[in-house]
C-alpha cells in the first residue's frame, strides 16, 4: 500500500524495528523543512516489540528499566512510557502544521477523532477522556497518542491496539496512568482483525479528515 490522496501520501511499511522507523521519520521531516511544497505523509506500520518514553524528566512510569523484556528508546515526544509491538497499528503522520494554523492542540484532537471515527466503522464506541490524551472505551485505553514537532512539522503519532498480546504493558505504568486497563479491538469485539486490514481502513479516512483540519485551521486564522 502506497497511495496518495490529495497531497497526503500514505505508506504501509509492514513490520519494522523502531530505530528504522525513527530514522525514516527524521529524514522526511528534514526534507519537508527544506521544501514546503512536499506532500504530507502518513506512515502506517507495525513494530517489533519495544518500549518508548518521552522527554519528560519523570521516568517513574518505567518502574525502573532493568526488568523490561524488550528494548527501551527515549524519544522526542511528549508523554510517559508505553509499549509497541506486533498486533498494534502505528500511525506516524508527518504533517506541516504551518498549513494548519500552527495549532498543536487542534492536531492532537484531530488524531483522536480520526481513531474514534475509525473504530466506529467496526461498531466500537470510543471516546476522549478529559485531560487525558488518547482514545478510550469507557475506562479502558485502546489507543495512545504521543507526538513530536520540529519546526512545526510533526512526527511520531498514534498506536492503536488491534489484536495480540497485551501483557508487555504489565511491565510499566502505561502512559504514566496508574491502574489503567489496556484493551484492543480484538478484546472488545471478540473478533479477529489484522493490522494490515485496519491500516487499509485508516488510509482514505486520514486523507479526508486532513483536508478538514487544514480548512478549519485556516478559517480560524482568518477570523482571529
mmCIF file of C-alpha atoms in Angstrom, residues 89-170:
data_model
loop_
_atom_site.group_PDB
_atom_site.id
_atom_site.type_symbol
_atom_site.label_atom_id
_atom_site.label_comp_id
_atom_site.label_asym_id
_atom_site.label_seq_id
_atom_site.Cartn_x
_atom_site.Cartn_y
_atom_site.Cartn_z
ATOM 1 C CA UNK A 89 -1.091 -0.335 14.329
ATOM 2 C CA UNK A 90 1.385 2.531 14.414
ATOM 3 C CA UNK A 91 0.472 5.715 12.586
ATOM 4 C CA UNK A 92 3.163 8.337 12.034
ATOM 5 C CA UNK A 93 1.682 11.410 10.331
ATOM 6 C CA UNK A 94 4.384 13.790 9.140
ATOM 7 C CA UNK A 95 2.346 16.932 8.646
ATOM 8 C CA UNK A 96 3.343 20.547 8.158
ATOM 9 C CA UNK A 97 1.365 22.421 10.804
ATOM 10 C CA UNK A 98 2.263 25.692 9.106
ATOM 11 C CA UNK A 99 -0.556 24.722 6.741
ATOM 12 C CA UNK A 100 -2.862 24.062 9.695
ATOM 13 C CA UNK A 101 -2.776 27.272 11.671
ATOM 14 C CA UNK A 102 0.274 26.341 13.794
ATOM 15 C CA UNK A 103 -2.222 24.666 16.147
ATOM 16 C CA UNK A 104 -0.763 21.685 18.006
ATOM 17 C CA UNK A 105 -3.770 21.314 20.314
ATOM 18 C CA UNK A 106 -6.122 21.042 17.324
ATOM 19 C CA UNK A 107 -3.783 18.500 15.725
ATOM 20 C CA UNK A 108 -3.953 16.266 18.807
ATOM 21 C CA UNK A 109 -7.748 16.423 18.790
ATOM 22 C CA UNK A 110 -7.664 15.571 15.070
ATOM 23 C CA UNK A 111 -5.682 12.418 15.787
ATOM 24 C CA UNK A 112 -8.129 11.391 18.496
ATOM 25 C CA UNK A 113 -11.125 11.981 16.240
ATOM 26 C CA UNK A 114 -9.509 10.042 13.408
ATOM 27 C CA UNK A 115 -9.253 6.991 15.663
ATOM 28 C CA UNK A 116 -12.738 7.446 17.117
ATOM 29 C CA UNK A 117 -14.184 7.580 13.591
ATOM 30 C CA UNK A 118 -12.129 4.570 12.554
ATOM 31 C CA UNK A 119 -13.313 2.471 15.482
ATOM 32 C CA UNK A 120 -16.929 3.447 14.807
ATOM 33 C CA UNK A 121 -16.595 1.656 11.469
ATOM 34 C CA UNK A 122 -16.071 -1.529 13.467
ATOM 35 C CA UNK A 123 -19.017 -0.761 15.788
ATOM 36 C CA UNK A 124 -16.662 0.132 18.629
ATOM 37 C CA UNK A 125 -17.867 3.174 20.583
ATOM 38 C CA UNK A 126 -14.694 5.004 21.547
ATOM 39 C CA UNK A 127 -14.295 8.428 23.120
ATOM 40 C CA UNK A 128 -11.948 11.001 24.603
ATOM 41 C CA UNK A 129 -11.401 11.437 28.330
ATOM 42 C CA UNK A 130 -10.998 14.914 29.729
ATOM 43 C CA UNK A 131 -7.353 15.908 30.338
ATOM 44 C CA UNK A 132 -6.074 12.515 29.090
ATOM 45 C CA UNK A 133 -4.749 12.423 25.531
ATOM 46 C CA UNK A 134 -5.653 9.210 23.734
ATOM 47 C CA UNK A 135 -8.726 7.158 22.878
ATOM 48 C CA UNK A 136 -10.784 5.177 25.362
ATOM 49 C CA UNK A 137 -13.658 2.739 25.645
ATOM 50 C CA UNK A 138 -15.203 3.669 28.984
ATOM 51 C CA UNK A 139 -12.174 3.431 31.325
ATOM 52 C CA UNK A 140 -10.154 1.153 29.043
ATOM 53 C CA UNK A 141 -7.452 2.619 26.818
ATOM 54 C CA UNK A 142 -7.365 1.358 23.240
ATOM 55 C CA UNK A 143 -5.048 3.908 21.618
ATOM 56 C CA UNK A 144 -2.163 6.092 22.761
ATOM 57 C CA UNK A 145 -1.026 9.341 21.183
ATOM 58 C CA UNK A 146 2.360 10.974 21.537
ATOM 59 C CA UNK A 147 3.756 13.498 19.097
ATOM 60 C CA UNK A 148 6.945 15.396 18.471
ATOM 61 C CA UNK A 149 7.154 18.631 16.492
ATOM 62 C CA UNK A 150 10.216 20.107 14.780
ATOM 63 C CA UNK A 151 9.890 23.470 13.058
ATOM 64 C CA UNK A 152 6.094 22.908 13.036
ATOM 65 C CA UNK A 153 6.431 19.525 11.303
ATOM 66 C CA UNK A 154 5.005 16.573 13.214
ATOM 67 C CA UNK A 155 6.463 13.133 13.831
ATOM 68 C CA UNK A 156 5.519 10.109 15.945
ATOM 69 C CA UNK A 157 1.730 9.862 16.289
ATOM 70 C CA UNK A 158 -0.638 7.106 17.423
ATOM 71 C CA UNK A 159 -0.601 3.475 18.486
ATOM 72 C CA UNK A 160 -3.878 1.573 18.127
ATOM 73 C CA UNK A 161 -4.183 -1.821 19.800
ATOM 74 C CA UNK A 162 -5.712 -4.089 17.184
ATOM 75 C CA UNK A 163 -5.013 -7.622 18.361
ATOM 76 C CA UNK A 164 -2.462 -9.832 20.056
ATOM 77 C CA UNK A 165 -0.657 -9.957 23.378
ATOM 78 C CA UNK A 166 -1.182 -7.026 25.754
ATOM 79 C CA UNK A 167 0.873 -8.447 28.634
ATOM 80 C CA UNK A 168 4.018 -6.336 27.877
ATOM 81 C CA UNK A 169 2.068 -3.338 29.204
ATOM 82 C CA UNK A 170 2.150 -5.027 32.631
#
